Amino acid sequence: MEVRALKELVEVNPETIRKNYPYDKIEYIDIKSVGSGYLIETKLIPLSKAPSRARRLIKDGDTILSTVRPNRRSFLYIKKPKSNVVVSTGFAVLRAKEGVDPRYLYYAITDQRFTDYLTLSAKGAAYPAVDTEIIKRGKIPIWPIDIQQKIASILSTYDDLIENNTRRIQILEEMAQLIYREWFVN
């Protein structure tokens, strides 16, 4: 294992909307729509009405990381996004280079030590933020690709279980509300 700077391991913000963007409507992800590893919502909006910050394009396997208030730990691993998804420029989009497992990268940058580095490096008091250069200078442990894949596989198995249980809880809560309405309201 060695420790390396992100600039050696990722492309940061590799794609943005251009004039030939083929969609009239976008699924927009802004900073308040992302928690620590989960997506709260997207907003379907006409491209013509999109905020000026709606610029960054994402692909399967990218990680988005909020550059604003890094202590809040807003990040998300992107799994099979719709082709019209656009994220705010308040995120850094991290795309793994060859030899780096995308899921491992996600786990490495969401480690509390990386968050602490970003928090200490943030500029501004009322609206602390980090820029691309600060992110690129951040360091993470990097293993040979086969070990990265094993680590990512184990951790993603737990994440998938948590995601499934969260969905089950949501369904059970909705069922309980329907039963309550049926019994006591209707």
C-alpha atoms as an extended CHARMM CRD file, in Angstrom:
* protein
*
       186  EXT
         1         1  MET       CA              0.0000000000        0.0000000000        0.0000000000  PROA      1               0.0000000000
         2         2  GLU       CA              1.1470000000        3.5080000000       -0.7470000000  PROA      2               0.0000000000
         3         3  VAL       CA             -0.3760000000        6.9350000000       -0.2030000000  PROA      3               0.0000000000
         4         4  ARG       CA             -0.8750000000        9.0300000000       -3.3380000000  PROA      4               0.0000000000
         5         5  ALA       CA             -2.3950000000       12.3710000000       -4.2700000000  PROA      5               0.0000000000
         6         6  LEU       CA             -5.7760000000       12.2810000000       -5.9930000000  PROA      6               0.0000000000
         7         7  LYS       CA             -4.3950000000       14.1870000000       -9.0050000000  PROA      7               0.0000000000
         8         8  GLU       CA             -2.5430000000       10.9810000000       -9.9170000000  PROA      8               0.0000000000
         9         9  LEU       CA             -5.6240000000        8.7860000000       -9.5380000000  PROA      9               0.0000000000
        10        10  VAL       CA             -8.6460000000       10.7150000000      -10.8390000000  PROA      10              0.0000000000
        11        11  GLU       CA             -9.9110000000       13.1580000000      -13.3800000000  PROA      11              0.0000000000
        12        12  VAL       CA            -11.7510000000       15.9920000000      -11.6690000000  PROA      12              0.0000000000
        13        13  ASN       CA            -14.7980000000       17.4930000000      -13.4250000000  PROA      13              0.0000000000
        14        14  PRO       CA            -14.0940000000       15.7400000000      -16.7340000000  PROA      14              0.0000000000
        15        15  GLU       CA            -17.3160000000       16.7090000000      -18.5610000000  PROA      15              0.0000000000
        16        16  THR       CA            -19.6130000000       19.7250000000      -18.6370000000  PROA      16              0.0000000000
        17        17  ILE       CA            -22.6880000000       20.6920000000      -20.6350000000  PROA      17              0.0000000000
        18        18  ARG       CA            -21.8120000000       22.0640000000      -24.0700000000  PROA      18              0.0000000000
        19        19  LYS       CA            -23.8980000000       23.8550000000      -26.6960000000  PROA      19              0.0000000000
        20        20  ASN       CA            -24.6960000000       20.5540000000      -28.4320000000  PROA      20              0.0000000000
        21        21  TYR       CA            -26.2240000000       19.0080000000      -25.2690000000  PROA      21              0.0000000000
        22        22  PRO       CA            -29.0230000000       16.7950000000      -26.6590000000  PROA      22              0.0000000000
        23        23  TYR       CA            -31.6650000000       17.0600000000      -23.8910000000  PROA      23              0.0000000000
        24        24  ASP       CA            -34.3490000000       19.7000000000      -23.3600000000  PROA      24              0.0000000000
        25        25  LYS       CA            -34.9650000000       18.5970000000      -19.7580000000  PROA      25              0.0000000000
        26        26  ILE       CA            -32.4320000000       17.6240000000      -17.1330000000  PROA      26              0.0000000000
        27        27  GLU       CA            -32.5390000000       15.6350000000      -13.9110000000  PROA      27              0.0000000000
        28        28  TYR       CA            -30.7240000000       18.1220000000      -11.6950000000  PROA      28              0.0000000000
        29        29  ILE       CA            -28.8460000000       17.2040000000       -8.5310000000  PROA      29              0.0000000000
        30        30  ASP       CA            -27.9880000000       20.1390000000       -6.2880000000  PROA      30              0.0000000000
        31        31  ILE       CA            -26.0310000000       20.1120000000       -3.0420000000  PROA      31              0.0000000000
        32        32  LYS       CA            -29.0460000000       19.8540000000       -0.7430000000  PROA      32              0.0000000000
        33        33  SER       CA            -30.1510000000       16.7410000000       -2.6670000000  PROA      33              0.0000000000
        34        34  VAL       CA            -27.1930000000       14.6410000000       -1.4990000000  PROA      34              0.0000000000
        35        35  GLY       CA            -26.4340000000       13.2680000000        1.9410000000  PROA      35              0.0000000000
        36        36  SER       CA            -23.5850000000       11.0610000000        3.1190000000  PROA      36              0.0000000000
        37        37  GLY       CA            -23.7970000000        8.3950000000        0.4570000000  PROA      37              0.0000000000
        38        38  TYR       CA            -27.4480000000        8.7760000000       -0.5290000000  PROA      38              0.0000000000
        39        39  LEU       CA            -29.5330000000       10.7940000000       -2.9590000000  PROA      39              0.0000000000
        40        40  ILE       CA            -32.5570000000       12.5590000000       -1.5220000000  PROA      40              0.0000000000
        41        41  GLU       CA            -34.0890000000       13.7060000000       -4.8020000000  PROA      41              0.0000000000
        42        42  THR       CA            -33.4970000000       15.0110000000       -8.2880000000  PROA      42              0.0000000000
        43        43  LYS       CA            -35.4260000000       17.8010000000       -9.9440000000  PROA      43              0.0000000000
        44        44  LEU       CA            -36.6920000000       17.4470000000      -13.5050000000  PROA      44              0.0000000000
        45        45  ILE       CA            -36.3820000000       20.9080000000      -15.0250000000  PROA      45              0.0000000000
        46        46  PRO       CA            -36.2420000000       22.3840000000      -18.5210000000  PROA      46              0.0000000000
        47        47  LEU       CA            -32.6630000000       23.0540000000      -19.5410000000  PROA      47              0.0000000000
        48        48  SER       CA            -33.6720000000       26.6220000000      -20.4250000000  PROA      48              0.0000000000
        49        49  LYS       CA            -34.7320000000       27.2150000000      -16.7860000000  PROA      49              0.0000000000
        50        50  ALA       CA            -31.8020000000       25.4040000000      -15.1780000000  PROA      50              0.0000000000
        51        51  PRO       CA            -29.6650000000       27.3460000000      -12.7110000000  PROA      51              0.0000000000
        52        52  SER       CA            -26.2770000000       28.4840000000      -13.9720000000  PROA      52              0.0000000000
        53        53  ARG       CA            -24.6630000000       25.9730000000      -11.5920000000  PROA      53              0.0000000000
        54        54  ALA       CA            -26.2420000000       23.0330000000      -13.4900000000  PROA      54              0.0000000000
        55        55  ARG       CA            -23.1380000000       22.2090000000      -15.5420000000  PROA      55              0.0000000000
        56        56  ARG       CA            -21.4190000000       18.9510000000      -14.5850000000  PROA      56              0.0000000000
        57        57  LEU       CA            -22.1040000000       15.6780000000      -16.3690000000  PROA      57              0.0000000000
        58        58  ILE       CA            -21.6670000000       12.3160000000      -14.6760000000  PROA      58              0.0000000000
        59        59  LYS       CA            -21.2040000000        8.6830000000      -15.6640000000  PROA      59              0.0000000000
        60        60  ASP       CA            -21.6300000000        5.3340000000      -13.9970000000  PROA      60              0.0000000000
        61        61  GLY       CA            -18.8540000000        4.8810000000      -11.4270000000  PROA      61              0.0000000000
        62        62  ASP       CA            -18.1940000000        8.5770000000      -10.7960000000  PROA      62              0.0000000000
        63        63  THR       CA            -18.1670000000        9.9870000000       -7.2860000000  PROA      63              0.0000000000
        64        64  ILE       CA            -19.5750000000       13.4130000000       -6.5530000000  PROA      64              0.0000000000
        65        65  LEU       CA            -18.2190000000       15.3200000000       -3.5790000000  PROA      65              0.0000000000
        66        66  SER       CA            -19.5740000000       18.6180000000       -2.2880000000  PROA      66              0.0000000000
        67        67  THR       CA            -16.9810000000       21.3790000000       -2.3770000000  PROA      67              0.0000000000
        68        68  VAL       CA            -19.0780000000       23.5190000000       -0.0490000000  PROA      68              0.0000000000
        69        69  ARG       CA            -19.0320000000       22.8950000000        3.7110000000  PROA      69              0.0000000000
        70        70  PRO       CA            -17.0380000000       19.6610000000        3.4170000000  PROA      70              0.0000000000
        71        71  ASN       CA            -17.6480000000       18.9200000000        7.1060000000  PROA      71              0.0000000000
        72        72  ARG       CA            -21.2500000000       18.0480000000        6.1790000000  PROA      72              0.0000000000
        73        73  ARG       CA            -19.9730000000       15.0290000000        4.2290000000  PROA      73              0.0000000000
        74        74  SER       CA            -22.1750000000       15.2920000000        1.1340000000  PROA      74              0.0000000000
        75        75  PHE       CA            -21.0050000000       12.7030000000       -1.3630000000  PROA      75              0.0000000000
        76        76  LEU       CA            -22.4900000000       10.0460000000       -3.6090000000  PROA      76              0.0000000000
        77        77  TYR       CA            -21.3090000000        7.1150000000       -5.7020000000  PROA      77              0.0000000000
        78        78  ILE       CA            -23.0660000000        7.2620000000       -9.0630000000  PROA      78              0.0000000000
        79        79  LYS       CA            -24.7520000000        4.0500000000      -10.2000000000  PROA      79              0.0000000000
        80        80  LYS       CA            -26.2480000000        3.9020000000      -13.6930000000  PROA      80              0.0000000000
        81        81  PRO       CA            -27.4860000000        7.4950000000      -13.9310000000  PROA      81              0.0000000000
        82        82  LYS       CA            -30.0520000000        8.5560000000      -16.4980000000  PROA      82              0.0000000000
        83        83  SER       CA            -28.4040000000       10.0920000000      -19.5360000000  PROA      83              0.0000000000
        84        84  ASN       CA            -29.8100000000       13.5580000000      -18.7730000000  PROA      84              0.0000000000
        85        85  VAL       CA            -28.5320000000       13.8440000000      -15.1760000000  PROA      85              0.0000000000
        86        86  VAL       CA            -26.6030000000       17.0400000000      -14.4570000000  PROA      86              0.0000000000
        87        87  VAL       CA            -25.0280000000       17.9850000000      -11.1370000000  PROA      87              0.0000000000
        88        88  SER       CA            -24.2720000000       21.3580000000       -9.6280000000  PROA      88              0.0000000000
        89        89  THR       CA            -20.8660000000       22.9820000000       -9.9100000000  PROA      89              0.0000000000
        90        90  GLY       CA            -20.9790000000       22.8510000000       -6.1150000000  PROA      90              0.0000000000
        91        91  PHE       CA            -19.7980000000       19.2580000000       -6.5680000000  PROA      91              0.0000000000
        92        92  ALA       CA            -16.4770000000       17.9620000000       -7.7280000000  PROA      92              0.0000000000
        93        93  VAL       CA            -16.9900000000       15.0090000000      -10.0470000000  PROA      93              0.0000000000
        94        94  LEU       CA            -14.2440000000       12.4310000000       -9.5130000000  PROA      94              0.0000000000
        95        95  ARG       CA            -13.6600000000        9.8770000000      -12.2590000000  PROA      95              0.0000000000
        96        96  ALA       CA            -11.1820000000        7.0860000000      -11.5240000000  PROA      96              0.0000000000
        97        97  LYS       CA             -8.2480000000        6.6990000000      -13.8780000000  PROA      97              0.0000000000
        98        98  GLU       CA             -7.0180000000        3.3440000000      -15.1290000000  PROA      98              0.0000000000
        99        99  GLY       CA             -5.7340000000        1.1630000000      -12.2970000000  PROA      99              0.0000000000
       100       100  VAL       CA             -8.1370000000        2.6410000000       -9.7380000000  PROA      100             0.0000000000
       101       101  ASP       CA            -11.3580000000        0.8600000000       -8.8400000000  PROA      101             0.0000000000
       102       102  PRO       CA            -14.1480000000        3.4900000000       -8.8840000000  PROA      102             0.0000000000
       103       103  ARG       CA            -15.9220000000        2.0300000000       -5.8760000000  PROA      103             0.0000000000
       104       104  TYR       CA            -12.6760000000        1.8430000000       -3.8900000000  PROA      104             0.0000000000
       105       105  LEU       CA            -12.0520000000        5.4890000000       -4.7550000000  PROA      105             0.0000000000
       106       106  TYR       CA            -15.4710000000        6.3600000000       -3.3400000000  PROA      106             0.0000000000
       107       107  TYR       CA            -14.7390000000        4.6050000000       -0.0610000000  PROA      107             0.0000000000
       108       108  ALA       CA            -11.2920000000        6.1650000000        0.2160000000  PROA      108             0.0000000000
       109       109  ILE       CA            -12.5050000000        9.7490000000       -0.2630000000  PROA      109             0.0000000000
       110       110  THR       CA            -15.4740000000        9.2790000000        2.0540000000  PROA      110             0.0000000000
       111       111  ASP       CA            -13.1900000000        8.2200000000        4.8790000000  PROA      111             0.0000000000
       112       112  GLN       CA            -13.3550000000       10.6580000000        7.8030000000  PROA      112             0.0000000000
       113       113  ARG       CA             -9.6390000000       11.4550000000        7.4540000000  PROA      113             0.0000000000
       114       114  PHE       CA            -10.2010000000       12.7890000000        3.9360000000  PROA      114             0.0000000000
       115       115  THR       CA            -13.1670000000       14.8440000000        5.1710000000  PROA      115             0.0000000000
       116       116  ASP       CA            -10.9510000000       16.2310000000        7.9480000000  PROA      116             0.0000000000
       117       117  TYR       CA             -8.3190000000       17.2100000000        5.3700000000  PROA      117             0.0000000000
       118       118  LEU       CA            -10.9500000000       19.0300000000        3.2820000000  PROA      118             0.0000000000
       119       119  THR       CA            -12.4610000000       20.7310000000        6.3300000000  PROA      119             0.0000000000
       120       120  LEU       CA             -9.0640000000       22.0140000000        7.4760000000  PROA      120             0.0000000000
       121       121  SER       CA             -8.2340000000       23.1910000000        3.9450000000  PROA      121             0.0000000000
       122       122  ALA       CA            -11.5450000000       24.9900000000        3.3300000000  PROA      122             0.0000000000
       123       123  LYS       CA            -11.4390000000       28.7150000000        2.6330000000  PROA      123             0.0000000000
       124       124  GLY       CA            -14.0290000000       31.1490000000        3.9740000000  PROA      124             0.0000000000
       125       125  ALA       CA            -15.7910000000       31.3920000000        7.3010000000  PROA      125             0.0000000000
       126       126  ALA       CA            -19.4850000000       31.8760000000        6.4740000000  PROA      126             0.0000000000
       127       127  TYR       CA            -19.3960000000       29.6480000000        3.3820000000  PROA      127             0.0000000000
       128       128  PRO       CA            -16.3480000000       27.3640000000        3.7300000000  PROA      128             0.0000000000
       129       129  ALA       CA            -15.4070000000       25.6550000000        0.4770000000  PROA      129             0.0000000000
       130       130  VAL       CA            -12.5820000000       23.7760000000       -1.1860000000  PROA      130             0.0000000000
       131       131  ASP       CA            -11.4370000000       24.1800000000       -4.7630000000  PROA      131             0.0000000000
       132       132  THR       CA            -10.3160000000       21.6150000000       -7.3050000000  PROA      132             0.0000000000
       133       133  GLU       CA             -6.6490000000       22.0670000000       -6.4670000000  PROA      133             0.0000000000
       134       134  ILE       CA             -7.2180000000       21.2900000000       -2.7840000000  PROA      134             0.0000000000
       135       135  ILE       CA             -9.1000000000       18.1230000000       -3.7590000000  PROA      135             0.0000000000
       136       136  LYS       CA             -6.3510000000       17.0730000000       -6.1700000000  PROA      136             0.0000000000
       137       137  ARG       CA             -3.7210000000       17.4960000000       -3.4370000000  PROA      137             0.0000000000
       138       138  GLY       CA             -5.6570000000       15.2720000000       -1.0530000000  PROA      138             0.0000000000
       139       139  LYS       CA             -4.0460000000       11.9110000000       -0.4120000000  PROA      139             0.0000000000
       140       140  ILE       CA             -5.5570000000        8.4710000000       -0.0720000000  PROA      140             0.0000000000
       141       141  PRO       CA             -4.1330000000        4.9930000000        0.4970000000  PROA      141             0.0000000000
       142       142  ILE       CA             -3.8770000000        3.0790000000       -2.7520000000  PROA      142             0.0000000000
       143       143  TRP       CA             -3.4950000000       -0.6900000000       -3.0150000000  PROA      143             0.0000000000
       144       144  PRO       CA             -2.9350000000       -2.9320000000       -6.0310000000  PROA      144             0.0000000000
       145       145  ILE       CA             -6.1170000000       -3.1310000000       -8.1190000000  PROA      145             0.0000000000
       146       146  ASP       CA             -7.0440000000       -6.6590000000       -6.9950000000  PROA      146             0.0000000000
       147       147  ILE       CA             -7.0030000000       -5.5910000000       -3.3330000000  PROA      147             0.0000000000
       148       148  GLN       CA             -8.9330000000       -2.4010000000       -4.1670000000  PROA      148             0.0000000000
       149       149  GLN       CA            -11.6160000000       -4.5580000000       -5.7910000000  PROA      149             0.0000000000
       150       150  LYS       CA            -11.8220000000       -6.8830000000       -2.7700000000  PROA      150             0.0000000000
       151       151  ILE       CA            -12.1540000000       -3.9490000000       -0.3680000000  PROA      151             0.0000000000
       152       152  ALA       CA            -14.7890000000       -2.3060000000       -2.5670000000  PROA      152             0.0000000000
       153       153  SER       CA            -16.7020000000       -5.5670000000       -2.9180000000  PROA      153             0.0000000000
       154       154  ILE       CA            -16.9210000000       -6.1150000000        0.8330000000  PROA      154             0.0000000000
       155       155  LEU       CA            -17.9100000000       -2.5410000000        1.6480000000  PROA      155             0.0000000000
       156       156  SER       CA            -20.4230000000       -2.2740000000       -1.1970000000  PROA      156             0.0000000000
       157       157  THR       CA            -22.1260000000       -5.4700000000       -0.0080000000  PROA      157             0.0000000000
       158       158  TYR       CA            -22.8440000000       -3.7340000000        3.2970000000  PROA      158             0.0000000000
       159       159  ASP       CA            -23.9650000000       -0.5570000000        1.5290000000  PROA      159             0.0000000000
       160       160  ASP       CA            -26.3610000000       -2.5830000000       -0.6330000000  PROA      160             0.0000000000
       161       161  LEU       CA            -27.8330000000       -4.2380000000        2.4790000000  PROA      161             0.0000000000
       162       162  ILE       CA            -28.3040000000       -0.8500000000        4.1410000000  PROA      162             0.0000000000
       163       163  GLU       CA            -29.9350000000        0.5340000000        0.9800000000  PROA      163             0.0000000000
       164       164  ASN       CA            -32.3300000000       -2.4390000000        0.7440000000  PROA      164             0.0000000000
       165       165  ASN       CA            -33.2720000000       -2.1890000000        4.4190000000  PROA      165             0.0000000000
       166       166  THR       CA            -33.8480000000        1.5470000000        4.1070000000  PROA      166             0.0000000000
       167       167  ARG       CA            -36.2260000000        0.8810000000        1.1920000000  PROA      167             0.0000000000
       168       168  ARG       CA            -38.0380000000       -1.7810000000        3.2160000000  PROA      168             0.0000000000
       169       169  ILE       CA            -38.4650000000        0.5940000000        6.1350000000  PROA      169             0.0000000000
       170       170  GLN       CA            -39.8510000000        3.2590000000        3.7900000000  PROA      170             0.0000000000
       171       171  ILE       CA            -42.3590000000        0.7670000000        2.3320000000  PROA      171             0.0000000000
       172       172  LEU       CA            -43.4250000000       -0.3680000000        5.8090000000  PROA      172             0.0000000000
       173       173  GLU       CA            -43.9230000000        3.2410000000        6.9160000000  PROA      173             0.0000000000
       174       174  GLU       CA            -46.0770000000        3.9250000000        3.8540000000  PROA      174             0.0000000000
       175       175  MET       CA            -48.1240000000        0.7870000000        4.5500000000  PROA      175             0.0000000000
       176       176  ALA       CA            -48.6100000000        1.8300000000        8.1850000000  PROA      176             0.0000000000
       177       177  GLN       CA            -49.8420000000        5.2570000000        7.0860000000  PROA      177             0.0000000000
       178       178  LEU       CA            -52.2950000000        3.6870000000        4.6210000000  PROA      178             0.0000000000
       179       179  ILE       CA            -53.6410000000        1.3400000000        7.2940000000  PROA      179             0.0000000000
       180       180  TYR       CA            -53.9800000000        4.2160000000        9.7740000000  PROA      180             0.0000000000
       181       181  ARG       CA            -55.9070000000        6.3060000000        7.2200000000  PROA      181             0.0000000000
       182       182  GLU       CA            -58.1180000000        3.3410000000        6.3400000000  PROA      182             0.0000000000
       183       183  TRP       CA            -58.9590000000        2.5450000000        9.9570000000  PROA      183             0.0000000000
       184       184  PHE       CA            -59.1770000000        5.9990000000       11.5340000000  PROA      184             0.0000000000
       185       185  VAL       CA            -59.7320000000        8.5580000000        8.7830000000  PROA      185             0.0000000000
       186       186  ASN       CA            -61.9220000000        6.8420000000        6.2320000000  PROA      186             0.0000000000
